[in-house]
CSV table of C-alpha atoms and ligand atoms in Angstrom, one decimal:
chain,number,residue,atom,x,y,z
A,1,UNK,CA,0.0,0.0,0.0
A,2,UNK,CA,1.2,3.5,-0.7
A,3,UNK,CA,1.7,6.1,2.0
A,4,UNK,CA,2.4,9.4,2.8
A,5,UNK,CA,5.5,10.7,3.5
A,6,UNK,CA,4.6,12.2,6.5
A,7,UNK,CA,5.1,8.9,9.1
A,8,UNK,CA,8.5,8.2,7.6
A,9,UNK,CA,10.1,11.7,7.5
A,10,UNK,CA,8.8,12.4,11.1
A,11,UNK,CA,10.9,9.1,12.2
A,12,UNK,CA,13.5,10.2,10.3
A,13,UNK,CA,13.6,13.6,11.6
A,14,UNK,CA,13.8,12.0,15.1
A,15,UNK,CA,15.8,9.0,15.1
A,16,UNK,CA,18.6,11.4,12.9
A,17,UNK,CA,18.6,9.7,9.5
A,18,UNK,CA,16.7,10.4,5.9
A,19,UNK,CA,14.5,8.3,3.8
A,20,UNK,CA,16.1,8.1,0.1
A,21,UNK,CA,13.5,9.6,-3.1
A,22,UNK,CA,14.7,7.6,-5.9
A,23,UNK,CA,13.2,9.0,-9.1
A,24,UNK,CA,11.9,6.0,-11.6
A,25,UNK,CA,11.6,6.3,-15.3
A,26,UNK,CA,10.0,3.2,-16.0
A,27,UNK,CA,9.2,-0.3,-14.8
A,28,UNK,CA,12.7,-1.7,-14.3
A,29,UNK,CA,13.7,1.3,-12.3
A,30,UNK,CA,10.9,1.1,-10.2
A,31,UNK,CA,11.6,-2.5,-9.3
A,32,UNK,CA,14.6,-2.1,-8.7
A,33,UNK,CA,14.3,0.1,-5.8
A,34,UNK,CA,11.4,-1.4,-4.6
A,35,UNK,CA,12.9,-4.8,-4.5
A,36,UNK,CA,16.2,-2.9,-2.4
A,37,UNK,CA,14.0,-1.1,0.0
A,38,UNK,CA,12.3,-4.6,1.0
A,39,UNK,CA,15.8,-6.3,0.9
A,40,UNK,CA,16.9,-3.8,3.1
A,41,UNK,CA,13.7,-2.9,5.4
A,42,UNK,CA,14.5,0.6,4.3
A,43,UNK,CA,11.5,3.0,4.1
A,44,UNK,CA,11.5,4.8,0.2
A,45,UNK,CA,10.1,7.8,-1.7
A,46,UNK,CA,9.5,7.0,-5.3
A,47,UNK,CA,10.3,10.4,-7.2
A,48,UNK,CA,8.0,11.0,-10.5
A,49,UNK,CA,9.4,14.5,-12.5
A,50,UNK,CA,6.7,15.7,-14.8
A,51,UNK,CA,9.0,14.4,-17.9
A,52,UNK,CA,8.6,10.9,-16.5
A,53,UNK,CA,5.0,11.1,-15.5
A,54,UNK,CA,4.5,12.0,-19.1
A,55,UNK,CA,7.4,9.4,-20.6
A,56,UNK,CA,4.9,6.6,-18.7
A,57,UNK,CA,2.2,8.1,-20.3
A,58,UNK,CA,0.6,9.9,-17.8
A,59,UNK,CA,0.4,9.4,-14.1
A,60,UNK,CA,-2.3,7.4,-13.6
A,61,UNK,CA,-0.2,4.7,-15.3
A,62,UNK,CA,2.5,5.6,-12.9
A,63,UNK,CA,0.3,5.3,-9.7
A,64,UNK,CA,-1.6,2.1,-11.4
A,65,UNK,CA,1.4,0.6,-12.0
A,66,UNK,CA,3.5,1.2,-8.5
A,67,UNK,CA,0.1,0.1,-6.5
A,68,UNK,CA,0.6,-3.3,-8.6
A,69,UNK,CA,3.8,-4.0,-7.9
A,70,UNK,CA,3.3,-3.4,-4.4
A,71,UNK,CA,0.9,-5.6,-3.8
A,72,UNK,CA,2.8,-8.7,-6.6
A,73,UNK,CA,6.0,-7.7,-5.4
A,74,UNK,CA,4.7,-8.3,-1.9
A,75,UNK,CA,6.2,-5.1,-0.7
A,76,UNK,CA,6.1,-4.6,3.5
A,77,UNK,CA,8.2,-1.3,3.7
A,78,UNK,CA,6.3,2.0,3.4
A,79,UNK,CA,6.5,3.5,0.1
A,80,UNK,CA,5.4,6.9,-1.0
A,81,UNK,CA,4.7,7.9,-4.4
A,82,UNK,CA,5.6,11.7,-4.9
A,83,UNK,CA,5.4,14.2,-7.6
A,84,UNK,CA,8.8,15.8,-8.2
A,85,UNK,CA,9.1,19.6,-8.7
A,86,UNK,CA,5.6,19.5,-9.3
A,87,UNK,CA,3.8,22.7,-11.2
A,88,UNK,CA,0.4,23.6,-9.7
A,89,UNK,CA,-1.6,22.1,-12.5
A,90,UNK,CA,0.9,19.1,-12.4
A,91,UNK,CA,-0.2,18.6,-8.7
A,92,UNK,CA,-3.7,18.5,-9.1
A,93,UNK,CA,-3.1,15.7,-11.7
A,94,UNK,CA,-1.0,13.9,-9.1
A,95,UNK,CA,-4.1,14.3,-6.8
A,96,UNK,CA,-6.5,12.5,-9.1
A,97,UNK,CA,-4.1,10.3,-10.4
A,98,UNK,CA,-3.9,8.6,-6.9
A,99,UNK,CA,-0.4,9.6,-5.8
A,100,UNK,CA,0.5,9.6,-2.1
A,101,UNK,CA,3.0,12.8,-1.8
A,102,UNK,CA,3.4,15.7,-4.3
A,103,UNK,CA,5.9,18.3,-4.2
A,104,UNK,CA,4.6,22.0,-5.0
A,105,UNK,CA,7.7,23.7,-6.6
A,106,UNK,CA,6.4,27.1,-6.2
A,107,UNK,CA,10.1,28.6,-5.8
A,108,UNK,CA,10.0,30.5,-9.3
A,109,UNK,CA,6.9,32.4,-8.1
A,110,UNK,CA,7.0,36.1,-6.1
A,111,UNK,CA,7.0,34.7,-2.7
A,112,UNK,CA,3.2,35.5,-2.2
A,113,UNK,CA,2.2,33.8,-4.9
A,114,UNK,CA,4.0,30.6,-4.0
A,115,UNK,CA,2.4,31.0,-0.2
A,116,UNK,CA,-1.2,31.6,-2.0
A,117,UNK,CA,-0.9,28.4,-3.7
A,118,UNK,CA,0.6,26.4,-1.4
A,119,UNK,CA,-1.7,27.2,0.9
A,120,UNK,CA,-4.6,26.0,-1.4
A,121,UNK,CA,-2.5,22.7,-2.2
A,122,UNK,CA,-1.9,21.9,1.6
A,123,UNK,CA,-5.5,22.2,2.5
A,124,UNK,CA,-6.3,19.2,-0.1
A,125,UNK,CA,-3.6,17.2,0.9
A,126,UNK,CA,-4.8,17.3,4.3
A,127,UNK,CA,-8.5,16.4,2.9
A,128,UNK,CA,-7.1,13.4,1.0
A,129,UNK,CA,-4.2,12.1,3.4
A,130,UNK,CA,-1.8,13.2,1.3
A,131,UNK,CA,1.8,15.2,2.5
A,132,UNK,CA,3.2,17.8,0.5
A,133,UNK,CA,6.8,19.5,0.2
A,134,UNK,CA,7.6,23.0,-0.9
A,135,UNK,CA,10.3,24.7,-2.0
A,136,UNK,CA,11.8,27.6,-1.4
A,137,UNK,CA,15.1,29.2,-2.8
A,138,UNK,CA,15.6,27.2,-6.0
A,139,UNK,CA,17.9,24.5,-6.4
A,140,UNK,CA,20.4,25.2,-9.2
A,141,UNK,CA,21.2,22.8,-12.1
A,142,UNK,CA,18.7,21.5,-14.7
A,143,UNK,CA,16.0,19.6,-14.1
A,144,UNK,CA,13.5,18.6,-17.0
A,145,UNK,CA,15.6,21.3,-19.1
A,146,UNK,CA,14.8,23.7,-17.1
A,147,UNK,CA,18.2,25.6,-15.2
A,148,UNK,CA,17.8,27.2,-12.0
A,149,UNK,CA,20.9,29.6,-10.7
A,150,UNK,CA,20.7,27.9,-7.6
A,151,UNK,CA,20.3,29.8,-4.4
A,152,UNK,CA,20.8,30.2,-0.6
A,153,UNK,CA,16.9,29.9,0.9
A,154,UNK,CA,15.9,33.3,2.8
A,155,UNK,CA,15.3,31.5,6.5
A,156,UNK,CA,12.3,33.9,7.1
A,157,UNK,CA,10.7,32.3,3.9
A,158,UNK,CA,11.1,29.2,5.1
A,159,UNK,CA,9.1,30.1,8.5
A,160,UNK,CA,6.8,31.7,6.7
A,161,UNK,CA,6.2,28.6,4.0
A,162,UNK,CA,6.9,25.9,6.8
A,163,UNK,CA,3.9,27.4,8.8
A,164,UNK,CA,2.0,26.9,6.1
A,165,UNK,CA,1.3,23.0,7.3
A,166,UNK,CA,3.1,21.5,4.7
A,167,UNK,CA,4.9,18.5,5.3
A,168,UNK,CA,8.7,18.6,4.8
A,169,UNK,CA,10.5,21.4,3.1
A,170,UNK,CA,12.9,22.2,0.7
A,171,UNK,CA,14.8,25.0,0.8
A,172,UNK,CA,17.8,25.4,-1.2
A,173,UNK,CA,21.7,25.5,0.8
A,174,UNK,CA,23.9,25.5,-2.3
A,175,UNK,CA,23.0,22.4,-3.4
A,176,UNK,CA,22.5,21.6,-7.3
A,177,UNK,CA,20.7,18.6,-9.3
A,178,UNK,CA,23.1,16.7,-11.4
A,179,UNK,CA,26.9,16.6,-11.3
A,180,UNK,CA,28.6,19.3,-9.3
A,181,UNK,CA,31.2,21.4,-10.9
A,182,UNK,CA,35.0,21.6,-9.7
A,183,UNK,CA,34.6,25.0,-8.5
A,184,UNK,CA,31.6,23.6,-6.1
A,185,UNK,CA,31.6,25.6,-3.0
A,186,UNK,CA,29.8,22.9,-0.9
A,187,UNK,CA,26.4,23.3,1.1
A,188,UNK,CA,26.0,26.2,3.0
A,189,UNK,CA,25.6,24.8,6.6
A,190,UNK,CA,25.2,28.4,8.0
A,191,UNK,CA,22.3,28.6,6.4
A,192,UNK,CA,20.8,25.3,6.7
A,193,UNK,CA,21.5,26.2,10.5
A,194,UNK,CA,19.5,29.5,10.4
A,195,UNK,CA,16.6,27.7,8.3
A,196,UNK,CA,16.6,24.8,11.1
A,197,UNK,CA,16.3,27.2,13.9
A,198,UNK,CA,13.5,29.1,12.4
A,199,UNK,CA,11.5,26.3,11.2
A,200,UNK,CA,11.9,24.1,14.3
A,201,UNK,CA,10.8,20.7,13.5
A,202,UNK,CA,9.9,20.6,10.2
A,203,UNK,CA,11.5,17.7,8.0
A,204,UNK,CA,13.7,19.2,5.4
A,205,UNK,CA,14.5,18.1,2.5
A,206,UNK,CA,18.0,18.5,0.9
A,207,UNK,CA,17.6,17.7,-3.3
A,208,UNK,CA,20.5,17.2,-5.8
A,209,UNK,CA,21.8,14.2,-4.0
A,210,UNK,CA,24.2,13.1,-6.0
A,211,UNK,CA,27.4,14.0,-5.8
A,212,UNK,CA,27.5,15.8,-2.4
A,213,UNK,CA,30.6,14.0,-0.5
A,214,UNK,CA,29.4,12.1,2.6
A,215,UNK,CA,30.5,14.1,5.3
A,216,UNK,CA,28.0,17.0,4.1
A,217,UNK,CA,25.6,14.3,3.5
A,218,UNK,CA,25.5,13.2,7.5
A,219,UNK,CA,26.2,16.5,8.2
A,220,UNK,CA,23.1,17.7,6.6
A,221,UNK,CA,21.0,15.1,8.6
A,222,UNK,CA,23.0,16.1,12.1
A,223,UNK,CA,20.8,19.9,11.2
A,224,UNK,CA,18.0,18.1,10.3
A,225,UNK,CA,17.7,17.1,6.8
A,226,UNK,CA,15.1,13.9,6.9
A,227,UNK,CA,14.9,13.2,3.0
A,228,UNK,CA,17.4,13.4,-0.1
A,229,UNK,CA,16.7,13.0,-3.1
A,230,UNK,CA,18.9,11.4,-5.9
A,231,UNK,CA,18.5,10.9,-9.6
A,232,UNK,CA,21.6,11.6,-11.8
A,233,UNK,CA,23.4,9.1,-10.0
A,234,UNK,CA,21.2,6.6,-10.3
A,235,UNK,CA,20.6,7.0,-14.2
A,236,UNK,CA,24.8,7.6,-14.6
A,237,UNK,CA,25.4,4.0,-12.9
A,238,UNK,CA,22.5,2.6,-15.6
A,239,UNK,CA,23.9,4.3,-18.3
A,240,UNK,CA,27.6,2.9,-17.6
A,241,UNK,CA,26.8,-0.6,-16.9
A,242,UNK,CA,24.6,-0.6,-19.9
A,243,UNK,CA,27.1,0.9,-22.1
A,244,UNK,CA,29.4,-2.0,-20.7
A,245,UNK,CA,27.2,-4.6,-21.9
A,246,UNK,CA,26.2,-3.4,-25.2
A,247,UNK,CA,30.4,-2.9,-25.4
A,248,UNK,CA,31.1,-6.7,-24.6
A,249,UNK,CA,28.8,-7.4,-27.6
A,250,UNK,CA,26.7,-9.6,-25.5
A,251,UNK,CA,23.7,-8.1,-26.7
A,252,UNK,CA,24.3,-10.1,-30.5
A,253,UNK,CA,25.1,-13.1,-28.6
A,254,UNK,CA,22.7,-16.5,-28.0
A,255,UNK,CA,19.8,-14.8,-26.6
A,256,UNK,CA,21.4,-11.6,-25.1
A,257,UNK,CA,19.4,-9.1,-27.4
A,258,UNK,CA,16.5,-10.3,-24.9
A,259,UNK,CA,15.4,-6.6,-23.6
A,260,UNK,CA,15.2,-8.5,-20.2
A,261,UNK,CA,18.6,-9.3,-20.6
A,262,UNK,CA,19.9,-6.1,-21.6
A,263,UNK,CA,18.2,-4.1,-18.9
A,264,UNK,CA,19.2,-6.7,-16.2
A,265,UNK,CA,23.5,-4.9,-15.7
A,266,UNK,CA,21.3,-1.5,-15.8
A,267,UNK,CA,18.9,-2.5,-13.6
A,268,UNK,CA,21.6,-4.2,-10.9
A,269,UNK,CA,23.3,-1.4,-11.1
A,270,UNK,CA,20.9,1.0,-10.0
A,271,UNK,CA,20.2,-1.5,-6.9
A,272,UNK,CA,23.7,-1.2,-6.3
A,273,UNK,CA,23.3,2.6,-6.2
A,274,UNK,CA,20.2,2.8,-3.8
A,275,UNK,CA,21.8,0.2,-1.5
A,276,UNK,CA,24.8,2.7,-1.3
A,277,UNK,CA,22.8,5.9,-0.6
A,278,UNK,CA,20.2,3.9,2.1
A,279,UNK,CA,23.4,2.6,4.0
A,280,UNK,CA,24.8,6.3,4.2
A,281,UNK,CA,21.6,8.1,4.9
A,282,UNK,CA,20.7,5.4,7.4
A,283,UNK,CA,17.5,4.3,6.6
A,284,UNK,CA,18.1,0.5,6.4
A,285,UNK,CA,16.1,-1.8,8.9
A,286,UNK,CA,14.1,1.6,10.0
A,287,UNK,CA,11.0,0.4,7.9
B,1,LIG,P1,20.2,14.6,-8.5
B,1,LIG,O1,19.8,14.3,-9.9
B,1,LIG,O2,21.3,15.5,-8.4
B,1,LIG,O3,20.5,13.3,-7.8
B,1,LIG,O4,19.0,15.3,-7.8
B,1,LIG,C1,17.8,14.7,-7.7
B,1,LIG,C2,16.7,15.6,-7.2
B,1,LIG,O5,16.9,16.5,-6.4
B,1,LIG,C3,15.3,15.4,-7.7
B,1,LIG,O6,14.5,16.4,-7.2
């Protein structure tokens, strides 16, 4: 069964570890960290961007087909199904399609619009049972194709989105989606700090997960980050293993042109991946 996020990012928040979002892209992706979280009695956020959502073919097949392999997988851990950097008509859709967590990313509004909307969206989460993340300060990189700078988070916006009732929050410390360049100056801890002390204890949420070495990453939890989010690294580790494969020539060999067969070194490999980020953010057995 899916659930909110709340339950697990509350835990988190408390027992001073974070529940991994993994973003899937299709069926193999989504088994594969669905299959690790139960190996590994981990809790998990399954991460939908709007390109996937519409790469599946819209999100009802998204939420039609994780509820499925809940149930035939025999999944026990709690999973949530969340909308990634969701616009405000992407949300609703996210709503409908039976999703269990959305993400509002109202960051490239004028503050009071994003607190208008937000406000709107939290009140029908809390009607349907659903938790909802904002954002504030946007996180830099590209996402979707769409580049944001990348900011420090204003902590007063934070309070002032936090008190809103949403669930966890996002608020950006430096961080960036995708690979970080050499000249990276790290995450802002100062900030993250002020944002903590303002906000009290609301989950946070730190995005751009891979890449960030691990001391920032336990770091970050110490100040109480209670969800991370990683994608890049999980389609890079795919991508190589794949590119191994196809290399080898296996996939013209006996049988090996088998899409099962040349998914399988993609789809290992992104096990191997999640395994590696639940072990540092500390979420294995806490299901
Ligand atoms: P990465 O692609 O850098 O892992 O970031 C993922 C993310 O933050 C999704 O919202």
């Amino acid at each position: 069964m899916l659930v909110s996020a709340k339950e697990m990012l509350e835990k988190a928040r408390d027992g001073k570890y974070a529940v991994g979002q993994f973003n899937i892209n299709n069926l193999e992706w989504t088994k594969a960290v669905l299959q690790t979280a139960e190996e590994l009695k981990s809790p998990v956020i399954l991460g939908v961007s709007e390109g996937a959502g519409k790469y599946m073919t819209g999100y009802k097949t998204v939420a039609s087909m994780v509820k499925a392999m809940i149930e035939e997988m025999k999944i026990t851990v709690p999973v949530a199904l969340h909308l990634d950097h969701g616009s405000y008509e992407g949300c609703y859709k996210c709503i409908e399609a039976g999703f269990s967590s959305i993400m509002f990313d109202g960051s490239h509004y004028p503050i009071a619009e994003n607190v208008e909307k937000t406000t709107e969206l939290v009140k029908v989460c809390a009607e349907k049972g659903m938790s909802i993340e904002a954002e504030v300060g946007s996180i830099g990189g590209e996402e979707d194709g769409v580049v944001g700078m990348g900011e420090c988070a204003d902590p007063d916006e934070c309070k002032q989105v936090a008190d809103l009732g949403v669930t966890m929050l996002a608020a950006g410390i430096g961080n960036i989606h995708g690979k970080y360049p050499a000249n990276w100056a790290g995450l802002s801890f100062d900030t993250l700090a002020a944002i903590k002390d303002k906000v009290g204890d609301m989950p946070l949420v730190l995005h751009g997960g891979t890449g960030i070495p691990e001391d920032q990453i336990k770091k970050a939890i110490s100040l109480g980050v209670a969800k991370i989010n990683v994608n890049t690294e999980c389609q890079l580790t795919f991508a190589e293993a794949t590119r191994k494969y196809i290399e080898a020539g296996k996939d013209l060999e006996g049988k090996g042109f088998d899409p099962r067969k040349l998914l399988a070194p993609g789809v290992e490999a992104i096990k191997g991946t999640v395994k590696e980020k639940m072990e540092l953010f500390g979420s294995v057995g806490k299901a």
